Coordinates of C-alpha atoms in Angstrom, one line a residue:
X180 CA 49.4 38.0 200.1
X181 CA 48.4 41.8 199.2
X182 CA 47.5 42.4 203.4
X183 CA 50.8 43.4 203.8
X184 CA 51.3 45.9 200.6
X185 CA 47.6 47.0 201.3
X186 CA 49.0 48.2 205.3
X187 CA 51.8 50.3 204.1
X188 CA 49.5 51.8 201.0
X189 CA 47.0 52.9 203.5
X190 CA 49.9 54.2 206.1
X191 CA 51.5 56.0 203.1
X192 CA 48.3 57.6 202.5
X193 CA 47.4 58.1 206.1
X194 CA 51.0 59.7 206.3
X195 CA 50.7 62.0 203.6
X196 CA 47.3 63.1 204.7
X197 CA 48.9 64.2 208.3
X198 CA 51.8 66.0 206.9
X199 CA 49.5 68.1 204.7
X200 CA 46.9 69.1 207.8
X201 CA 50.2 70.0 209.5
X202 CA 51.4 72.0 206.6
X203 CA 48.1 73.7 206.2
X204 CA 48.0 74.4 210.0
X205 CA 52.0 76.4 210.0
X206 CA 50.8 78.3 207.0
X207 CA 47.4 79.3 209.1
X208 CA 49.8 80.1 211.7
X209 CA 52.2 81.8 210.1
X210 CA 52.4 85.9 210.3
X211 CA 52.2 87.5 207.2
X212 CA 55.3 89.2 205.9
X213 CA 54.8 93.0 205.2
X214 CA 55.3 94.1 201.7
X215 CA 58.2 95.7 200.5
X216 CA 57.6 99.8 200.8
X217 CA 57.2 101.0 197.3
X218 CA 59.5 103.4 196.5
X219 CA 57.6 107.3 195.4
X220 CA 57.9 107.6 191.5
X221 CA 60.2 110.4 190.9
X222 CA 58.2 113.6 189.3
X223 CA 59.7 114.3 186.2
X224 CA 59.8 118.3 185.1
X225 CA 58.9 119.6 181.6
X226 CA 58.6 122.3 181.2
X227 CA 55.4 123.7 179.4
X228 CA 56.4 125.7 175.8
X229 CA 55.7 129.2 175.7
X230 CA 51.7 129.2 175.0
X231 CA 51.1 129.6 171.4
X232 CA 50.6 133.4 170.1
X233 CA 47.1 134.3 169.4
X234 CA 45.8 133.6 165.9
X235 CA 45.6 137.0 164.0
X236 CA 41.8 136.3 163.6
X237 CA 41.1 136.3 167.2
X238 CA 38.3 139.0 166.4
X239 CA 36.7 139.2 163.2
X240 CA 38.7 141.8 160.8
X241 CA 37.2 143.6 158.1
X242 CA 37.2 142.7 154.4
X243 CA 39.6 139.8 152.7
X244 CA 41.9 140.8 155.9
X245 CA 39.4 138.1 157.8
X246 CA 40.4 135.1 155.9
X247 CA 43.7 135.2 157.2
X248 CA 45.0 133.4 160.1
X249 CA 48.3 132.4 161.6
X250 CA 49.3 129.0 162.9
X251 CA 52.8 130.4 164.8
X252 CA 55.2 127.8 166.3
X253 CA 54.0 127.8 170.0
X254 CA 58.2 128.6 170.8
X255 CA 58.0 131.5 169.2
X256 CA 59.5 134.0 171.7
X257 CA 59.4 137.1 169.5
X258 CA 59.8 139.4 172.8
X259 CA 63.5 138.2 173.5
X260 CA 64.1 139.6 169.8
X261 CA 66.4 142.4 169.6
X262 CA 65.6 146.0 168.9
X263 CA 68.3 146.2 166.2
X264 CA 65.7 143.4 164.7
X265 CA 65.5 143.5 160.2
X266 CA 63.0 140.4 159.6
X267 CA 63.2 139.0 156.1
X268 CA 59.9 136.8 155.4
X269 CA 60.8 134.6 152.9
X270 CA 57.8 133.1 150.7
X271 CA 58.3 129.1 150.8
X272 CA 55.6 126.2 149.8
X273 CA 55.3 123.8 152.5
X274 CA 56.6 120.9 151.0
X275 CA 60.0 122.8 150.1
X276 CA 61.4 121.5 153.6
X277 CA 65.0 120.8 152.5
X278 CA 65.5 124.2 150.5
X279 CA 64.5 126.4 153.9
X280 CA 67.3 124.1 155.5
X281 CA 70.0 125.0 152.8
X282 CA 68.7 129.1 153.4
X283 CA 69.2 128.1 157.2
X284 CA 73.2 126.9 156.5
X285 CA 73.5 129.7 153.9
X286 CA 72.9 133.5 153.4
X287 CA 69.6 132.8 156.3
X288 CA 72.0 132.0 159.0
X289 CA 71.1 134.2 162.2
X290 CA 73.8 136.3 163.1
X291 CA 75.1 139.7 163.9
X292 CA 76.1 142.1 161.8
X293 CA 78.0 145.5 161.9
X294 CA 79.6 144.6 165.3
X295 CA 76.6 143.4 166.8
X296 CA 74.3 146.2 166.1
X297 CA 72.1 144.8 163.3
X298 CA 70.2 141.7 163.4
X299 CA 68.7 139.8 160.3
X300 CA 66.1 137.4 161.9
X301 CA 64.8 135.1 158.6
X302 CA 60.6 133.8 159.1
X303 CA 59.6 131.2 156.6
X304 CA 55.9 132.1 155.4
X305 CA 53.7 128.8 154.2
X306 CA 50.7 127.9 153.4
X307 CA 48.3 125.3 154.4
X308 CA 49.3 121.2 152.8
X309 CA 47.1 118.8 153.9
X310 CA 50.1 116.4 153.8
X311 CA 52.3 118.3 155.7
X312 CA 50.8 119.6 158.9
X313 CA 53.0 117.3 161.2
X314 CA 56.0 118.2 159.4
X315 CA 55.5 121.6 159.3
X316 CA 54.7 121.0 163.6
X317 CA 58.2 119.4 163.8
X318 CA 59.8 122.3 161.7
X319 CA 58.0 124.8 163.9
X320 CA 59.5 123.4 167.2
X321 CA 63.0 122.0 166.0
X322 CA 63.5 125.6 163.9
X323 CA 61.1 128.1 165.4
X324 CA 61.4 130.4 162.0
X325 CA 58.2 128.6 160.3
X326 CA 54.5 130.8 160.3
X327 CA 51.8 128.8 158.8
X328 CA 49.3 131.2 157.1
X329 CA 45.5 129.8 156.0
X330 CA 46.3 130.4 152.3
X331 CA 46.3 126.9 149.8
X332 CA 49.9 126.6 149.0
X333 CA 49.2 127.8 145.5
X334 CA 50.4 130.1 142.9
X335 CA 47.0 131.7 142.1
X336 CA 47.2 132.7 146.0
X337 CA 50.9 133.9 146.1
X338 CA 49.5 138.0 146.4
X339 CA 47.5 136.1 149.5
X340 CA 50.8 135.4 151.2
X341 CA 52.3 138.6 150.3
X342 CA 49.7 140.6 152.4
X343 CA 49.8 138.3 154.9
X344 CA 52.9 139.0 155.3
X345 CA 52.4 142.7 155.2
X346 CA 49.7 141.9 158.4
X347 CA 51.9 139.0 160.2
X348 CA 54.6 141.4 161.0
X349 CA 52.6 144.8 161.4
X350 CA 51.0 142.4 164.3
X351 CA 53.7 140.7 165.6
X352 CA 56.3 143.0 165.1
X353 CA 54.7 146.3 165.4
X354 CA 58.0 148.4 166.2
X355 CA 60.2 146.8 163.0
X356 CA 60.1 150.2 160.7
X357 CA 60.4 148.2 157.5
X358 CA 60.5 144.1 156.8
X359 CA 62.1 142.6 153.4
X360 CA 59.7 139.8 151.5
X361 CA 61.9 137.6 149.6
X362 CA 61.1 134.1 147.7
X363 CA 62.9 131.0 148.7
X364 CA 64.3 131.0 145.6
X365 CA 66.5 133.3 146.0
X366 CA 69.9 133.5 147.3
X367 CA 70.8 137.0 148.5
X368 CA 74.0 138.0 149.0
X369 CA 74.0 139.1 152.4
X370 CA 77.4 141.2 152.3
X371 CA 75.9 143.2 149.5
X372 CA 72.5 143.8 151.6
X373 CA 74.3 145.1 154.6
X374 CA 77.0 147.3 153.6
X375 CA 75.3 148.8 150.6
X376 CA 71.8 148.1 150.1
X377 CA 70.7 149.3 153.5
X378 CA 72.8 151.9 154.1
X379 CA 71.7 153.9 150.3
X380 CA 67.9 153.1 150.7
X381 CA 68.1 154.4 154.7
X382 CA 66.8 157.8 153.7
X383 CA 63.5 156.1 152.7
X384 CA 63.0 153.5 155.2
X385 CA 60.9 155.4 157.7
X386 CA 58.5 156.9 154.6
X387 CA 55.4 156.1 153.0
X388 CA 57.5 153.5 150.3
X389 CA 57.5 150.7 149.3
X390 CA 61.4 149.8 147.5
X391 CA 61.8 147.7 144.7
X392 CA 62.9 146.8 140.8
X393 CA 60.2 149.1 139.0
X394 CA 61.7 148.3 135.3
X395 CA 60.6 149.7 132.8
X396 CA 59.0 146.7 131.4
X397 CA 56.8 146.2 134.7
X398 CA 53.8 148.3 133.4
X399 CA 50.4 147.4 132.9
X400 CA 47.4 149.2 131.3
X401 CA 45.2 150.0 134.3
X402 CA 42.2 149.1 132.7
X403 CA 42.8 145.6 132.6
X404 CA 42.9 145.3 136.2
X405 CA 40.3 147.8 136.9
X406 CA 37.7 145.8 138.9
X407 CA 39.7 145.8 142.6
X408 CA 40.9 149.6 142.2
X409 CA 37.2 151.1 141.3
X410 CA 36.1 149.9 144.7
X411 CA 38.8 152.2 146.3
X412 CA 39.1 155.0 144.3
X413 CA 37.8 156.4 140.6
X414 CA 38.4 155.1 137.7
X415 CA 42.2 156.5 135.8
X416 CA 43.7 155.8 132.5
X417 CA 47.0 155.1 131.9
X418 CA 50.2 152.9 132.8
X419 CA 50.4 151.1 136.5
X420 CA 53.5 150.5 137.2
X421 CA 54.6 147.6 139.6
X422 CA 57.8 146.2 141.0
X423 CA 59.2 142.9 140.6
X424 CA 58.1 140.8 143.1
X425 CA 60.8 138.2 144.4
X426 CA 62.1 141.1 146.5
X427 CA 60.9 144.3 147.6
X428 CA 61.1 146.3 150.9
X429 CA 58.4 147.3 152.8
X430 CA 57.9 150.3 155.6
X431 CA 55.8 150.5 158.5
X432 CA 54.2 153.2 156.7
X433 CA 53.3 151.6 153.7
X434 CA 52.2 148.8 155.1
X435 CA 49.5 150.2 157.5
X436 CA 48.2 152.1 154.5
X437 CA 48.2 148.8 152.1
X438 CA 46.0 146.9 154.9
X439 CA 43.7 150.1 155.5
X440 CA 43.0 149.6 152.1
X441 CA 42.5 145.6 152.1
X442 CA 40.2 146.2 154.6
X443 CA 38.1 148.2 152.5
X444 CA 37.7 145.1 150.3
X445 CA 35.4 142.3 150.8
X446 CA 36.5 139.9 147.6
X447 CA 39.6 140.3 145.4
X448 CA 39.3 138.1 142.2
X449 CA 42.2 136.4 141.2
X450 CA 45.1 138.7 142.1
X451 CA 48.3 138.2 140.1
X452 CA 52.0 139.0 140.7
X453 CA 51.1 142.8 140.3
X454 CA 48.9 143.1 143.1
X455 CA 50.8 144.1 146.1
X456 CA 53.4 145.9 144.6
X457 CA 51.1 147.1 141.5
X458 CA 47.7 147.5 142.2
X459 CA 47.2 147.6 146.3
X460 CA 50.5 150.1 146.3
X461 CA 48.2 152.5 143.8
X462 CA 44.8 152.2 145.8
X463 CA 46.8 152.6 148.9
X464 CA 48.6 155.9 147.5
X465 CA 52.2 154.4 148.5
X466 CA 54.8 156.0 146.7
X467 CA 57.5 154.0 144.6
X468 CA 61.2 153.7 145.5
X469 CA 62.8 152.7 142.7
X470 CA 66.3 150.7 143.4
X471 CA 68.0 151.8 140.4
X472 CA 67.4 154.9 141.0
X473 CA 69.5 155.3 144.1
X474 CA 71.7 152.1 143.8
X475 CA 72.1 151.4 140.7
X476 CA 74.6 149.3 140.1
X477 CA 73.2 146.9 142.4
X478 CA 71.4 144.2 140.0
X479 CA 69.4 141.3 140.2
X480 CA 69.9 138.2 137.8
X481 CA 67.6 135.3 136.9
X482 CA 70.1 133.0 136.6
X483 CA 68.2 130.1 137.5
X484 CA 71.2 127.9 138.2
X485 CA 74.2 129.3 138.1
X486 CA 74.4 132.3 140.5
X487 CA 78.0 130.4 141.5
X488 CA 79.2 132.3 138.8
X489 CA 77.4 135.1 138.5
X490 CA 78.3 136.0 141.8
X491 CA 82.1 135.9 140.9
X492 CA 81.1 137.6 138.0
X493 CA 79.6 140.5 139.4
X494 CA 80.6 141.9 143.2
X495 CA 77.5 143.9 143.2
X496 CA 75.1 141.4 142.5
X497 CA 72.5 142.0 145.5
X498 CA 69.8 138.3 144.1
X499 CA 70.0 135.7 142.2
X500 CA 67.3 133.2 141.2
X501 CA 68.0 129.2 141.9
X502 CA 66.5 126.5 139.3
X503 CA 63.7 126.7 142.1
X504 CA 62.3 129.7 140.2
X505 CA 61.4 127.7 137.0
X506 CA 61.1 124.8 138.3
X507 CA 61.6 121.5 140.8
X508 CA 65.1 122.3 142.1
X509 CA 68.1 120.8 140.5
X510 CA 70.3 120.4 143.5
X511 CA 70.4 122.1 146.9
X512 CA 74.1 122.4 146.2
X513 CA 73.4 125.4 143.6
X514 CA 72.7 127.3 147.4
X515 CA 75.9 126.0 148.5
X516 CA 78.0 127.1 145.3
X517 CA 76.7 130.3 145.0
X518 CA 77.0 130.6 149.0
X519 CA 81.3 129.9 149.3
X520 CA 81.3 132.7 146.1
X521 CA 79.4 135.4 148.0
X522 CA 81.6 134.8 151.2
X523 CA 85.1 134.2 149.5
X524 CA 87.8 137.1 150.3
X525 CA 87.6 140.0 147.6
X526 CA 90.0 140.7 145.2
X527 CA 92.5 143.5 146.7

């Protein structure tokens, strides 16, 4: 009964088993088709940034002048600068991100002036943040304005930054006859700057000065502060006067002489806001330019808020201090306000 199903199983099989020796035996056979040329991977340019500029401390400098060092944004082409070049370094904290943008869209906007023979190039000076170095990276290559200095982004260290400003742009800007050091604080009114400020305080800006507010209030009884100036010269009584110290213009002059003396100096205990324009100026024997003096009815107002109006109020009004001064800032928009006042057509 099963001889007949048993046949055609073992044909099937039998079958089968040929077709797969005959399959194996065409794929033996068969040539092997070449693969497909790969296409060359196309070489991509970038590029390589400018290489970053040498550290300051590349050699070791003498006294306090040896703890400083620069971290520059590597796209920092200071060489394409122009000649006509007036740098403002502006003193900013690391985290304060979002007010050096509203400086950027306000009175720090690059541009000429005077029919294109004055430039005002604004450099953001901060310290070091622990939190912040890969936003202060980005900032450095998006903006190329930002110089990192090796200074704690501190108060007790703001004198720190001031000198290091002093030596930034002696080094990288060694043919600029004078620099302004501002605060980011401030909002300057730029108009004011150019067609007055500059052109009164010309006379002085290629002399042994340093330029400033030297109220009569800023004074300070020597001995209190006599420990850093007995190291550099002997030992006076009397009144030391300084400037105040949110803005203040420095020459070439001065400044060579101010870091001749720092580098005199191995330790400076706890400078204050008197050092630079107080105490170093003295040592350094850097004479005083006082604004009022020559320009006097330019002012400065610690308004703190609400330089909108005191900027409408008074056309002469050279700086003016945003809540930043006293404080966390209120709004970004106090730039703004005070910004459409400075720039609004005068009165005929």
């Amino acid at each position: 009964m099963f001889d007949g199903y048993n046949g055609r199983r073992r044909l099937k099989n039998t079958l089968a088993i040929a077709l797969g020796v005959v399959v194996l035996i065409a794929l033996y056979y068969t040539p092997p088709v070449p693969p497909f040329p790969e296409e060359p991977i196309p070489q991509i340019y970038i590029p390589a940034p400018n290489p970053p500029s040498q550290s300051v401390v590349t050699e070791q400098r003498p006294g306090v002048l040896s703890n400083i060092e620069f971290i520059n944004s590597p796209y920092l082409s200071l060489h394409l600068l122009p000649t006509n070049l007036i740098p403002i370094i502006v003193l900013s904290k690391a985290a304060n991100i979002e007010i050096r943008d509203t400086i950027r869209r306000t009175w720090g906007f690059y541009r000429p002036y005077l029919n294109d023979t004055l430039r005002i190039k604004i450099f953001f000076l901060v310290g070091t943040d622990d939190f912040m170095i890969q936003r202060i990276r980005t900032e450095q290559i998006v903006f190329d304005d930002v110089i990192q200095v090796s200074i704690p982004d501190m108060y007790t260290f703001s004198a720190y930054k001031e000198f290091s400003a002093m030596l930034w742009v002696r080094n990288y800007l060694p043919d600029v006859p004078f620099y302004i050091k501002a605060d980011d604080c401030l909002i300057i009114n730029m108009r004011v700057l150019v067609d007055k400020f500059l052109s009164i305080m010309k006379p002085h800006l290629n002399k042994n000065v340093l330029i400033g507010w030297y109220d009569i209030d800023n004074t300070v009884q020597r001995g209190r502060f006599q420990k850093f100036p007995d190291s550099v010269m002997s030992s006076t009584e009397g009144e030391l006067r300084f400037a105040m110290d949110l803005f203040y213009v420095v020459t070439a002059k001065s400044a060579d002489r101010m870091l001749g003396t720092l580098s005199r100096i191995e330790q400076i205990d706890c400078p204050a806001e008197i050092f630079v324009t107080g105490i170093l100026r003295d040592a350094a024997n850097v004479d005083m330019t006082n604004i009022p003096i020559y320009a006097g009815n330019l002012k400065y107002e610690f308004s703190d808020g609400s330089c909108r109006d005191a900027f409408e109020t008074d056309r002469n009004l050279l700086i003016c201090t945003s809540s930043l001064h006293i404080g966390p800032i209120r709004s970004v928009s106090e730039y703004f306000d005070a910004w459409y006042a400075i720039i609004a057509p005068l009165p005929a």
